[in-house]
CSV table of C-alpha atoms in Angstrom, one decimal:
chain,number,residue,atom,x,y,z
A,1,MET,CA,-2.7,37.9,8.9
A,2,SER,CA,-4.6,36.6,11.9
A,3,GLU,CA,-5.5,32.9,12.3
A,4,ALA,CA,-9.2,33.8,11.9
A,5,ALA,CA,-8.5,35.6,8.7
A,6,ARG,CA,-6.4,32.7,7.3
A,7,LYS,CA,-9.3,30.2,8.2
A,8,SER,CA,-12.0,32.4,6.6
A,9,ASP,CA,-9.9,32.9,3.5
A,10,ARG,CA,-9.0,29.3,3.0
A,11,LYS,CA,-9.9,27.8,-0.3
A,12,ASP,CA,-8.0,24.5,0.1
A,13,PRO,CA,-10.0,21.6,1.5
A,14,PRO,CA,-9.3,20.3,5.0
A,15,PRO,CA,-7.4,17.0,5.4
A,16,GLN,CA,-9.3,13.7,5.3
A,17,VAL,CA,-8.9,12.0,8.7
A,18,ARG,CA,-9.3,8.3,9.3
A,19,HIS,CA,-8.3,6.1,12.2
A,20,VAL,CA,-7.0,2.6,11.7
A,21,ASP,CA,-9.6,1.2,14.0
A,22,GLU,CA,-12.4,2.5,11.8
A,23,MET,CA,-12.1,-0.4,9.4
A,24,GLU,CA,-11.6,-4.2,9.3
A,25,TRP,CA,-8.5,-5.9,7.9
A,26,GLU,CA,-9.1,-6.8,4.2
A,27,THR,CA,-7.7,-9.7,2.2
A,28,ILE,CA,-4.8,-8.8,-0.1
A,29,ARG,CA,-3.8,-10.8,-3.1
A,30,TRP,CA,-0.5,-12.2,-1.7
A,31,PRO,CA,-0.5,-15.2,0.8
A,32,GLY,CA,-0.5,-14.2,4.4
A,33,GLU,CA,-1.1,-10.5,3.8
A,34,THR,CA,-4.0,-8.4,5.0
A,35,GLY,CA,-4.4,-4.6,4.8
A,36,LYS,CA,-6.2,-1.5,5.9
A,37,MET,CA,-6.0,1.0,3.2
A,38,LEU,CA,-7.4,4.1,5.0
A,39,PHE,CA,-7.3,6.0,1.8
A,40,HIS,CA,-7.6,4.6,-1.7
A,41,PRO,CA,-8.7,5.5,-5.2
A,42,SER,CA,-12.5,5.6,-5.7
A,43,GLU,CA,-14.9,6.8,-8.3
A,44,GLU,CA,-15.3,10.1,-6.4
A,45,ASN,CA,-11.5,10.5,-6.0
A,46,PRO,CA,-9.6,8.5,-8.7
A,47,THR,CA,-6.2,10.0,-8.0
A,48,ALA,CA,-6.2,9.3,-4.2
A,49,PRO,CA,-3.2,7.2,-3.1
A,50,ASN,CA,-3.5,3.7,-1.5
A,51,ALA,CA,-2.3,4.6,1.9
A,52,GLY,CA,-2.5,2.4,5.0
A,53,LEU,CA,-1.1,-0.7,6.7
A,54,LEU,CA,0.0,-4.1,5.5
A,55,ARG,CA,-0.1,-6.9,8.1
A,56,LEU,CA,2.0,-9.9,7.2
A,57,ALA,CA,1.5,-13.2,9.0
A,58,PRO,CA,4.5,-15.5,9.7
A,59,GLY,CA,5.5,-17.1,6.5
A,60,ALA,CA,3.9,-14.4,4.3
A,61,HIS,CA,5.5,-13.7,0.9
A,62,HIS,CA,5.1,-12.3,-2.5
A,63,PRO,CA,6.9,-12.8,-5.8
A,64,TRP,CA,8.8,-10.4,-7.9
A,65,HIS,CA,6.4,-8.2,-9.7
A,66,ARG,CA,6.2,-4.7,-11.3
A,67,HIS,CA,4.1,-1.6,-11.2
A,68,ASP,CA,3.8,1.7,-13.1
A,69,PHE,CA,2.8,3.7,-10.1
A,70,ALA,CA,5.2,4.9,-7.3
A,71,GLN,CA,5.2,3.9,-3.7
A,72,VAL,CA,6.9,4.3,-0.3
A,73,TRP,CA,7.1,1.6,2.4
A,74,TYR,CA,8.1,2.1,6.1
A,75,ILE,CA,8.6,-1.0,8.2
A,76,LEU,CA,6.9,-0.7,11.5
A,77,GLU,CA,7.3,-4.2,13.0
A,78,GLY,CA,9.0,-7.4,12.0
A,79,GLU,CA,11.8,-8.5,9.8
A,80,PHE,CA,11.5,-8.9,6.1
A,81,THR,CA,13.9,-10.3,3.4
A,82,ILE,CA,13.3,-8.1,0.4
A,83,GLY,CA,15.3,-9.0,-2.7
A,84,GLY,CA,17.8,-10.8,-0.5
A,85,ARG,CA,18.3,-7.9,1.9
A,86,VAL,CA,17.1,-8.1,5.5
A,87,CYS,CA,15.0,-5.1,6.4
A,88,THR,CA,13.9,-4.3,10.0
A,89,PRO,CA,11.8,-1.6,11.7
A,90,GLY,CA,12.9,1.9,10.7
A,91,THR,CA,13.7,0.8,7.2
A,92,MET,CA,12.1,2.9,4.4
A,93,LEU,CA,11.9,1.8,0.8
A,94,CYS,CA,11.1,4.2,-2.1
A,95,HIS,CA,9.9,2.6,-5.3
A,96,GLY,CA,9.9,5.0,-8.3
A,97,ASP,CA,7.9,4.6,-11.4
A,98,PRO,CA,8.0,2.3,-13.1
A,99,HIS,CA,9.4,-0.2,-10.6
A,100,CYS,CA,9.7,-3.8,-9.7
A,101,GLU,CA,9.1,-5.1,-6.2
A,102,GLU,CA,11.6,-7.7,-5.3
A,103,GLU,CA,10.6,-11.0,-3.8
A,104,LEU,CA,9.6,-10.6,-0.2
A,105,HIS,CA,9.5,-13.1,2.7
A,106,THR,CA,9.0,-12.9,6.4
A,107,GLU,CA,9.5,-15.7,8.8
A,108,HIS,CA,7.8,-14.1,11.9
A,109,GLY,CA,5.5,-11.6,10.3
A,110,GLY,CA,5.2,-7.8,10.8
A,111,MET,CA,3.6,-4.6,9.6
A,112,ILE,CA,4.5,-2.1,6.9
A,113,LEU,CA,3.0,1.4,6.3
A,114,ILE,CA,2.6,1.9,2.6
A,115,VAL,CA,1.7,4.8,0.4
A,116,GLN,CA,1.2,4.1,-3.3
A,117,TYR,CA,0.6,7.1,-5.6
A,118,PRO,CA,0.2,8.0,-9.3
A,119,GLY,CA,3.5,7.7,-11.0
A,120,PRO,CA,4.9,11.2,-11.6
A,121,THR,CA,6.5,10.1,-14.9
A,122,THR,CA,4.3,7.2,-16.1
A,123,GLY,CA,1.0,8.5,-14.8
A,124,GLY,CA,0.3,4.9,-13.7
A,125,ARG,CA,-2.2,4.8,-10.8
A,126,PRO,CA,-2.3,2.4,-7.8
A,127,ILE,CA,-4.9,-0.3,-7.9
A,128,TYR,CA,-7.2,-0.8,-4.9
A,129,ASP,CA,-10.2,-2.7,-6.1
A,130,LYS,CA,-9.7,-6.5,-6.3
A,131,ARG,CA,-6.1,-6.1,-4.9
A,132,PHE,CA,-6.6,-4.8,-1.4
A,133,ASN,CA,-10.3,-5.8,-0.9
A,134,MET,CA,-10.5,-9.3,-2.2
A,135,ASP,CA,-13.4,-11.6,-1.2
A,136,LYS,CA,-11.0,-14.5,-1.7
A,137,ARG,CA,-7.5,-14.9,-2.9
A,138,ILE,CA,-6.9,-16.5,-6.3
A,139,GLU,CA,-4.1,-18.9,-6.9
A,140,MET,CA,-0.7,-17.1,-6.8
A,141,ALA,CA,0.2,-18.6,-10.1
A,142,LEU,CA,-2.8,-16.9,-11.7
A,143,GLU,CA,-1.9,-13.4,-10.3
A,144,ARG,CA,-0.5,-11.0,-12.8
A,145,THR,CA,3.1,-9.8,-11.9
A,146,ASP,CA,3.4,-7.4,-14.8
A,147,VAL,CA,1.2,-4.7,-13.3
């Protein structure tokens, strides 16, 4: 089949394309973390993944917490201690569903590519609104760690 025939016969939608410079960094719920979720669930597309970058400032951290969705992280820059293990650029973490995220700390900061997607066994969906686009962080002690 020719390329022209394949294109004219295509029923699948084309990919969505975004560039990281098309949006501003947003406040995330954990201290020292900002993000650019280039793709995320919305009313029009509720099963879209959260997919984008987390930027962590020196001293950033988050506590142990759990989720029903699945996710993959790829460390692009920096050094992170995650659950007592030192993780450096080139490290990939795969969190199934359900899962817990171990305590995370970074002394010097860094950047992580993340993709959160609906849990294949739980059906749990990633949460974007009021997690990755906060106007203002709430006290860490008031944040839920069970979802």
